[in-house]
mmCIF file of C-alpha atoms in Angstrom:
data_model
loop_
_atom_site.group_PDB
_atom_site.id
_atom_site.type_symbol
_atom_site.label_atom_id
_atom_site.label_comp_id
_atom_site.label_asym_id
_atom_site.label_seq_id
_atom_site.Cartn_x
_atom_site.Cartn_y
_atom_site.Cartn_z
ATOM 1 C CA MET N 1 17.097 -16.478 5.832
ATOM 2 C CA LYS N 2 14.314 -16.700 8.888
ATOM 3 C CA ILE N 3 11.664 -14.223 8.381
ATOM 4 C CA LEU N 4 9.268 -13.172 10.799
ATOM 5 C CA ILE N 5 5.933 -11.708 9.110
ATOM 6 C CA LEU N 6 3.600 -9.881 11.771
ATOM 7 C CA GLY N 7 0.115 -10.019 10.402
ATOM 8 C CA ALA N 8 -1.735 -13.071 9.064
ATOM 9 C CA GLY N 9 -4.317 -10.743 6.848
ATOM 10 C CA LYS N 10 -4.659 -10.930 2.764
ATOM 11 C CA MET N 11 -1.294 -8.902 2.401
ATOM 12 C CA GLY N 12 0.890 -11.100 5.110
ATOM 13 C CA SER N 13 -0.191 -14.305 3.675
ATOM 14 C CA PHE N 14 0.759 -13.300 0.204
ATOM 15 C CA PHE N 15 4.919 -11.938 1.359
ATOM 16 C CA CYS N 16 4.600 -15.706 3.459
ATOM 17 C CA ASP N 17 3.768 -17.520 0.267
ATOM 18 C CA VAL N 18 6.104 -16.039 -2.059
ATOM 19 C CA LEU N 19 9.311 -16.133 0.924
ATOM 20 C CA SER N 20 8.573 -19.522 2.539
ATOM 21 C CA PHE N 21 9.869 -21.854 -0.366
ATOM 22 C CA ASP N 22 12.975 -19.974 0.239
ATOM 23 C CA HIS N 23 13.034 -18.786 3.583
ATOM 24 C CA ASP N 24 12.430 -20.182 6.408
ATOM 25 C CA VAL N 25 9.599 -18.342 7.621
ATOM 26 C CA ALA N 26 7.343 -17.616 10.667
ATOM 27 C CA VAL N 27 3.422 -15.472 10.687
ATOM 28 C CA TYR N 28 2.645 -13.839 13.585
ATOM 29 C CA ASP N 29 -0.744 -12.886 14.323
ATOM 30 C CA ARG N 30 -2.118 -12.536 18.081
ATOM 31 C CA GLU N 31 -5.436 -13.542 16.702
ATOM 32 C CA PRO N 32 -5.256 -17.328 16.099
ATOM 33 C CA GLU N 33 -8.258 -17.817 13.285
ATOM 34 C CA ARG N 34 -6.581 -15.420 10.972
ATOM 35 C CA LEU N 35 -3.191 -18.077 11.063
ATOM 36 C CA ARG N 36 -5.280 -20.470 9.038
ATOM 37 C CA PHE N 37 -4.922 -18.929 5.831
ATOM 38 C CA THR N 38 -1.080 -19.259 5.930
ATOM 39 C CA TYR N 39 0.688 -22.864 5.661
ATOM 40 C CA ASN N 40 3.967 -23.736 4.684
ATOM 41 C CA CYS N 41 5.182 -21.898 7.415
ATOM 42 C CA ARG N 42 5.882 -21.312 11.504
ATOM 43 C CA ARG N 43 2.741 -19.890 13.174
ATOM 44 C CA PHE N 44 2.973 -18.042 16.257
ATOM 45 C CA SER N 45 -0.025 -16.552 18.243
ATOM 46 C CA GLN N 46 2.284 -15.455 21.166
ATOM 47 C CA LEU N 47 5.017 -13.343 21.438
ATOM 48 C CA ASP N 48 7.523 -15.558 23.395
ATOM 49 C CA GLU N 49 7.492 -17.707 20.749
ATOM 50 C CA VAL N 50 9.595 -14.837 18.022
ATOM 51 C CA ASP N 51 12.488 -15.518 21.243
ATOM 52 C CA GLU N 52 13.124 -18.777 20.011
ATOM 53 C CA PHE N 53 12.827 -18.513 16.236
ATOM 54 C CA ASP N 54 15.513 -15.494 16.681
ATOM 55 C CA PRO N 55 14.455 -14.011 13.131
ATOM 56 C CA ASP N 56 17.079 -12.390 10.749
ATOM 57 C CA MET N 57 14.100 -10.091 9.773
ATOM 58 C CA VAL N 58 10.804 -8.637 10.879
ATOM 59 C CA LEU N 59 8.374 -7.971 8.118
ATOM 60 C CA ASN N 60 5.409 -5.914 9.318
ATOM 61 C CA ALA N 61 2.511 -6.364 7.652
ATOM 62 C CA ALA N 62 0.140 -5.149 9.923
ATOM 63 C CA THR N 63 -2.481 -2.761 9.081
ATOM 64 C CA VAL N 64 -1.416 1.110 9.049
ATOM 65 C CA LYS N 65 -3.435 1.646 11.900
ATOM 66 C CA TYR N 66 -0.981 -0.840 13.683
ATOM 67 C CA THR N 67 2.121 -0.551 12.288
ATOM 68 C CA LEU N 68 4.335 0.955 14.687
ATOM 69 C CA ASP N 69 2.353 -0.511 17.720
ATOM 70 C CA ALA N 70 3.065 -3.878 15.960
ATOM 71 C CA PHE N 71 7.094 -3.058 15.592
ATOM 72 C CA ARG N 72 6.988 -1.961 19.369
ATOM 73 C CA GLN N 73 5.333 -5.189 20.464
ATOM 74 C CA VAL N 74 7.949 -7.335 18.930
ATOM 75 C CA LEU N 75 11.186 -4.994 19.292
ATOM 76 C CA PRO N 76 11.806 -6.498 22.692
ATOM 77 C CA HIS N 77 12.068 -10.247 21.405
ATOM 78 C CA ILE N 78 14.088 -9.802 18.346
ATOM 79 C CA ARG N 79 18.430 -9.642 18.752
ATOM 80 C CA PRO N 80 19.746 -5.898 18.121
ATOM 81 C CA GLY N 81 21.154 -6.879 14.581
ATOM 82 C CA ALA N 82 17.347 -8.242 13.246
ATOM 83 C CA MET N 83 16.539 -5.980 10.368
ATOM 84 C CA LEU N 84 12.967 -4.370 10.327
ATOM 85 C CA ALA N 85 10.779 -4.027 6.906
ATOM 86 C CA ASP N 86 7.444 -2.910 6.578
ATOM 87 C CA ILE N 87 5.309 -2.666 3.663
ATOM 88 C CA ALA N 88 3.295 0.050 4.802
ATOM 89 C CA SER N 89 1.230 2.668 1.950
ATOM 90 C CA VAL N 90 1.387 5.520 4.757
ATOM 91 C CA LYS N 91 4.819 6.416 6.043
ATOM 92 C CA ALA N 92 3.836 8.567 8.380
ATOM 93 C CA GLY N 93 5.959 7.891 11.977
ATOM 94 C CA LEU N 94 7.965 5.483 10.548
ATOM 95 C CA PRO N 95 11.445 7.195 10.068
ATOM 96 C CA GLU N 96 11.473 8.770 12.809
ATOM 97 C CA PHE N 97 10.405 5.244 14.429
ATOM 98 C CA TYR N 98 13.272 3.447 12.564
ATOM 99 C CA ALA N 99 15.913 6.153 13.247
ATOM 100 C CA SER N 100 15.697 5.786 17.124
ATOM 101 C CA SER N 101 14.962 1.733 16.983
ATOM 102 C CA GLY N 102 19.173 0.883 16.411
ATOM 103 C CA HIS N 103 17.669 -1.755 13.859
ATOM 104 C CA PRO N 104 19.075 -1.972 10.387
ATOM 105 C CA PHE N 105 15.762 -1.552 7.654
ATOM 106 C CA VAL N 106 14.318 -1.239 4.832
ATOM 107 C CA SER N 107 11.270 0.050 4.101
ATOM 108 C CA THR N 108 8.672 -0.939 0.657
ATOM 109 C CA HIS N 109 5.777 0.049 -0.538
ATOM 110 C CA PRO N 110 4.155 -2.641 -3.044
ATOM 111 C CA MET N 111 1.285 -0.500 -5.483
ATOM 112 C CA PHE N 112 -0.683 -3.290 -5.361
ATOM 113 C CA GLY N 113 -3.247 -4.340 -3.079
ATOM 114 C CA PRO N 114 -5.935 -7.536 -2.506
ATOM 115 C CA THR N 115 -9.208 -5.360 -3.822
ATOM 116 C CA PHE N 116 -8.179 -4.572 -7.106
ATOM 117 C CA ALA N 117 -5.000 -6.929 -8.082
ATOM 118 C CA SER N 118 -4.268 -10.230 -9.011
ATOM 119 C CA LEU N 119 -1.669 -11.583 -6.793
ATOM 120 C CA SER N 120 -1.122 -14.274 -8.949
ATOM 121 C CA SER N 121 -0.121 -12.104 -11.662
ATOM 122 C CA LEU N 122 1.767 -8.800 -10.984
ATOM 123 C CA SER N 123 3.275 -8.228 -14.299
ATOM 124 C CA SER N 124 1.770 -4.654 -14.827
ATOM 125 C CA GLU N 125 1.948 -3.577 -10.801
ATOM 126 C CA ASN N 126 4.778 -1.063 -9.373
ATOM 127 C CA ALA N 127 6.212 -1.297 -6.312
ATOM 128 C CA ILE N 128 8.165 1.505 -4.473
ATOM 129 C CA ILE N 129 11.407 0.996 -2.631
ATOM 130 C CA ILE N 130 12.794 3.498 -0.048
ATOM 131 C CA SER N 131 16.662 4.932 -0.479
ATOM 132 C CA GLU N 132 16.932 5.497 3.161
ATOM 133 C CA GLY N 133 16.915 1.751 3.841
ATOM 134 C CA ASP N 134 19.723 -0.529 4.596
ATOM 135 C CA ALA N 135 21.831 -1.541 1.316
ATOM 136 C CA LEU N 136 20.727 -5.361 2.322
ATOM 137 C CA GLY N 137 17.593 -5.698 2.490
ATOM 138 C CA ILE N 138 17.080 -2.917 -0.512
ATOM 139 C CA ALA N 139 19.118 -5.567 -2.307
ATOM 140 C CA PHE N 140 16.737 -8.282 -1.057
ATOM 141 C CA PHE N 141 13.638 -6.766 -1.928
ATOM 142 C CA GLU N 142 14.542 -5.389 -5.294
ATOM 143 C CA SER N 143 15.391 -8.714 -5.972
ATOM 144 C CA LEU N 144 12.126 -10.282 -4.491
ATOM 145 C CA TYR N 145 10.248 -7.105 -6.530
ATOM 146 C CA ARG N 146 11.847 -8.391 -10.181
ATOM 147 C CA ARG N 147 11.218 -11.772 -9.404
ATOM 148 C CA LEU N 148 7.661 -11.322 -9.154
ATOM 149 C CA GLY N 149 7.410 -9.242 -12.471
ATOM 150 C CA LEU N 150 6.969 -5.716 -10.885
ATOM 151 C CA HIS N 151 8.291 -2.661 -11.678
ATOM 152 C CA VAL N 152 10.283 -1.141 -9.291
ATOM 153 C CA GLU N 153 10.907 2.663 -8.204
ATOM 154 C CA THR N 154 12.907 3.956 -5.913
ATOM 155 C CA TYR N 155 12.215 7.465 -3.649
ATOM 156 C CA THR N 156 13.281 8.806 -0.577
ATOM 157 C CA PHE N 157 10.277 8.930 2.457
ATOM 158 C CA GLU N 158 9.340 12.528 0.850
ATOM 159 C CA GLY N 159 9.022 11.734 -2.425
ATOM 160 C CA HIS N 160 7.399 8.728 -1.352
ATOM 161 C CA ASP N 161 4.557 10.961 0.353
ATOM 162 C CA LYS N 162 4.311 13.069 -2.500
ATOM 163 C CA THR N 163 3.907 9.941 -4.939
ATOM 164 C CA ILE N 164 1.379 8.806 -3.470
ATOM 165 C CA ALA N 165 -0.761 11.993 -2.521
ATOM 166 C CA TYR N 166 -0.991 11.987 -6.570
ATOM 167 C CA SER N 167 -1.281 8.016 -7.689
ATOM 168 C CA LEU N 168 -3.818 7.324 -4.212
ATOM 169 C CA SER N 169 -5.109 10.510 -3.043
ATOM 170 C CA VAL N 170 -6.448 11.547 -6.896
ATOM 171 C CA PRO N 171 -8.188 8.280 -7.753
ATOM 172 C CA PHE N 172 -9.249 7.982 -4.155
ATOM 173 C CA ALA N 173 -11.364 11.460 -3.967
ATOM 174 C CA SER N 174 -12.494 11.236 -7.262
ATOM 175 C CA SER N 175 -14.607 7.826 -6.120
ATOM 176 C CA LEU N 176 -15.526 9.596 -3.340
ATOM 177 C CA VAL N 177 -17.332 12.156 -4.360
ATOM 178 C CA PHE N 178 -18.441 10.230 -7.234
ATOM 179 C CA GLY N 179 -20.048 7.666 -4.716
ATOM 180 C CA SER N 180 -21.249 10.599 -2.287
ATOM 181 C CA ALA N 181 -23.222 12.250 -5.200
ATOM 182 C CA MET N 182 -24.399 9.102 -7.353
ATOM 183 C CA LYS N 183 -27.966 7.497 -7.571
ATOM 184 C CA HIS N 184 -28.404 4.138 -8.553
ATOM 185 C CA GLN N 185 -29.956 3.554 -11.703
ATOM 186 C CA PRO N 186 -32.441 1.773 -13.395
ATOM 187 C CA ALA N 187 -30.312 1.023 -16.566
ATOM 188 C CA PRO N 188 -26.686 2.074 -15.866
ATOM 189 C CA GLY N 189 -24.298 2.081 -18.938
ATOM 190 C CA THR N 190 -21.299 0.411 -18.490
ATOM 191 C CA THR N 191 -19.116 3.512 -17.706
ATOM 192 C CA PHE N 192 -21.552 4.234 -14.352
ATOM 193 C CA LYS N 193 -20.968 0.095 -13.570
ATOM 194 C CA ARG N 194 -16.784 0.358 -13.902
ATOM 195 C CA HIS N 195 -17.550 3.442 -11.384
ATOM 196 C CA LEU N 196 -19.334 1.827 -9.353
ATOM 197 C CA ALA N 197 -17.546 -1.211 -9.273
ATOM 198 C CA ILE N 198 -14.192 1.196 -8.121
ATOM 199 C CA ALA N 199 -15.635 2.824 -5.653
ATOM 200 C CA LYS N 200 -17.500 -0.014 -4.277
ATOM 201 C CA GLY N 201 -13.573 -1.912 -4.346
ATOM 202 C CA LEU N 202 -12.763 1.394 -2.546
ATOM 203 C CA MET N 203 -15.136 1.274 0.055
ATOM 204 C CA SER N 204 -14.075 -2.118 0.822
ATOM 205 C CA GLU N 205 -10.663 -0.969 2.497
ATOM 206 C CA ASP N 206 -9.937 0.033 5.941
ATOM 207 C CA ASP N 207 -11.177 3.330 6.947
ATOM 208 C CA PHE N 208 -8.441 4.118 9.081
ATOM 209 C CA LEU N 209 -6.255 3.568 6.110
ATOM 210 C CA LEU N 210 -8.450 5.605 3.456
ATOM 211 C CA SER N 211 -8.315 8.184 5.918
ATOM 212 C CA GLU N 212 -4.563 8.000 6.593
ATOM 213 C CA ILE N 213 -3.819 8.158 2.477
ATOM 214 C CA LEU N 214 -5.750 11.140 2.332
ATOM 215 C CA PHE N 215 -4.712 12.622 5.275
ATOM 216 C CA ASN N 216 -1.192 13.416 3.289
ATOM 217 C CA LYS N 217 0.209 16.563 3.580
ATOM 218 C CA GLU N 218 0.847 16.383 0.011
ATOM 219 C CA SER N 219 -3.245 15.580 -0.779
ATOM 220 C CA ILE N 220 -4.496 19.253 -0.383
ATOM 221 C CA ALA N 221 -2.128 20.421 -3.162
ATOM 222 C CA GLN N 222 -3.371 17.482 -5.680
ATOM 223 C CA LEU N 223 -7.354 18.362 -4.175
ATOM 224 C CA ASP N 224 -6.885 21.262 -5.433
ATOM 225 C CA ARG N 225 -6.038 20.355 -8.882
ATOM 226 C CA ILE N 226 -8.945 18.285 -9.136
ATOM 227 C CA SER N 227 -11.055 21.223 -7.711
ATOM 228 C CA ASP N 228 -10.116 24.104 -10.445
ATOM 229 C CA ALA N 229 -10.201 21.202 -13.186
ATOM 230 C CA LEU N 230 -13.658 20.355 -12.133
ATOM 231 C CA SER N 231 -14.016 24.258 -11.969
ATOM 232 C CA GLU N 232 -12.951 24.668 -15.606
ATOM 233 C CA LEU N 233 -15.315 22.359 -16.408
ATOM 234 C CA ARG N 234 -18.307 23.138 -15.314
ATOM 235 C CA GLY N 235 -18.091 26.830 -16.723
ATOM 236 C CA ILE N 236 -17.680 25.548 -20.370
ATOM 237 C CA ILE N 237 -20.654 23.117 -20.286
ATOM 238 C CA ALA N 238 -22.407 25.951 -18.342
ATOM 239 C CA ALA N 239 -21.377 28.137 -21.782
ATOM 240 C CA ARG N 240 -22.338 25.512 -24.064
ATOM 241 C CA ASP N 241 -18.581 26.499 -25.318
ATOM 242 C CA SER N 242 -17.851 23.819 -27.749
ATOM 243 C CA GLU N 243 -14.619 25.556 -28.497
ATOM 244 C CA ALA N 244 -13.473 25.115 -25.255
ATOM 245 C CA MET N 245 -14.870 21.977 -24.604
ATOM 246 C CA ALA N 246 -12.798 20.627 -27.422
ATOM 247 C CA GLY N 247 -9.752 22.112 -25.399
ATOM 248 C CA PHE N 248 -10.443 20.158 -22.823
ATOM 249 C CA LEU N 249 -11.167 17.016 -23.875
ATOM 250 C CA GLU N 250 -7.978 17.170 -25.920
ATOM 251 C CA ARG N 251 -5.916 18.065 -23.049
ATOM 252 C CA VAL N 252 -7.362 14.536 -21.341
ATOM 253 C CA ARG N 253 -6.180 12.941 -24.128
ATOM 254 C CA HIS N 254 -2.793 14.007 -24.042
ATOM 255 C CA ASN N 255 -2.178 13.609 -20.511
ATOM 256 C CA ILE N 256 -4.007 9.795 -20.645
ATOM 257 C CA SER N 257 -1.516 8.713 -23.671
ATOM 258 C CA THR N 258 0.605 6.386 -22.616
ATOM 259 C CA PRO N 259 4.095 8.522 -22.324
#
């Protein structure tokens, strides 16, 4: 299969690595210097080069801010039957775009990134595949992700947004609150240092990505749950209520236990 990857960032380069030994892969990035991190593939810095390549699939690995723009720019350079694919963590606008594009599509979300995950060892990581996509595209990514050792779940676009609101909005908000209230310690403990490392990793992400994930319409309900739990904990601490604290801690242990 001929696969064109849009974007030569960390995830674009990762997919180039895993696909290029089984497929004819080209990577397009309008900043040619970014292409130096890719190998075993064709390198395009002009969209006119896409015409001759004639890809069977276009895998959009551009940053969330430019996902839709990248698709719109490449559409005039691909044939009508070419499949569109994205790995975006925020799906806002994509269902409507795919419906109007006239192209078969597949949408997935690898639930790992270059900041925290080891891209060379993904056996404990997860991926989501959107069920509304083309059957052949879904089968392609199911096979790829399982070959990489990923646990795969299938959701609708709506179900994806709800899942992301919980799995990303909650830890993102918690880390942002920690970072906004923290003070540097002369002798920080292990727990503090681990929280700080997570917050620093989070803040290395693109601001637009962080904002769009938190602006998910499902996020408010999750933030309300955090606010309610924090209010409850504050009340227990203010009252020095040992019995209530024991109950609170037991509930936490139950929630975080492996199902």
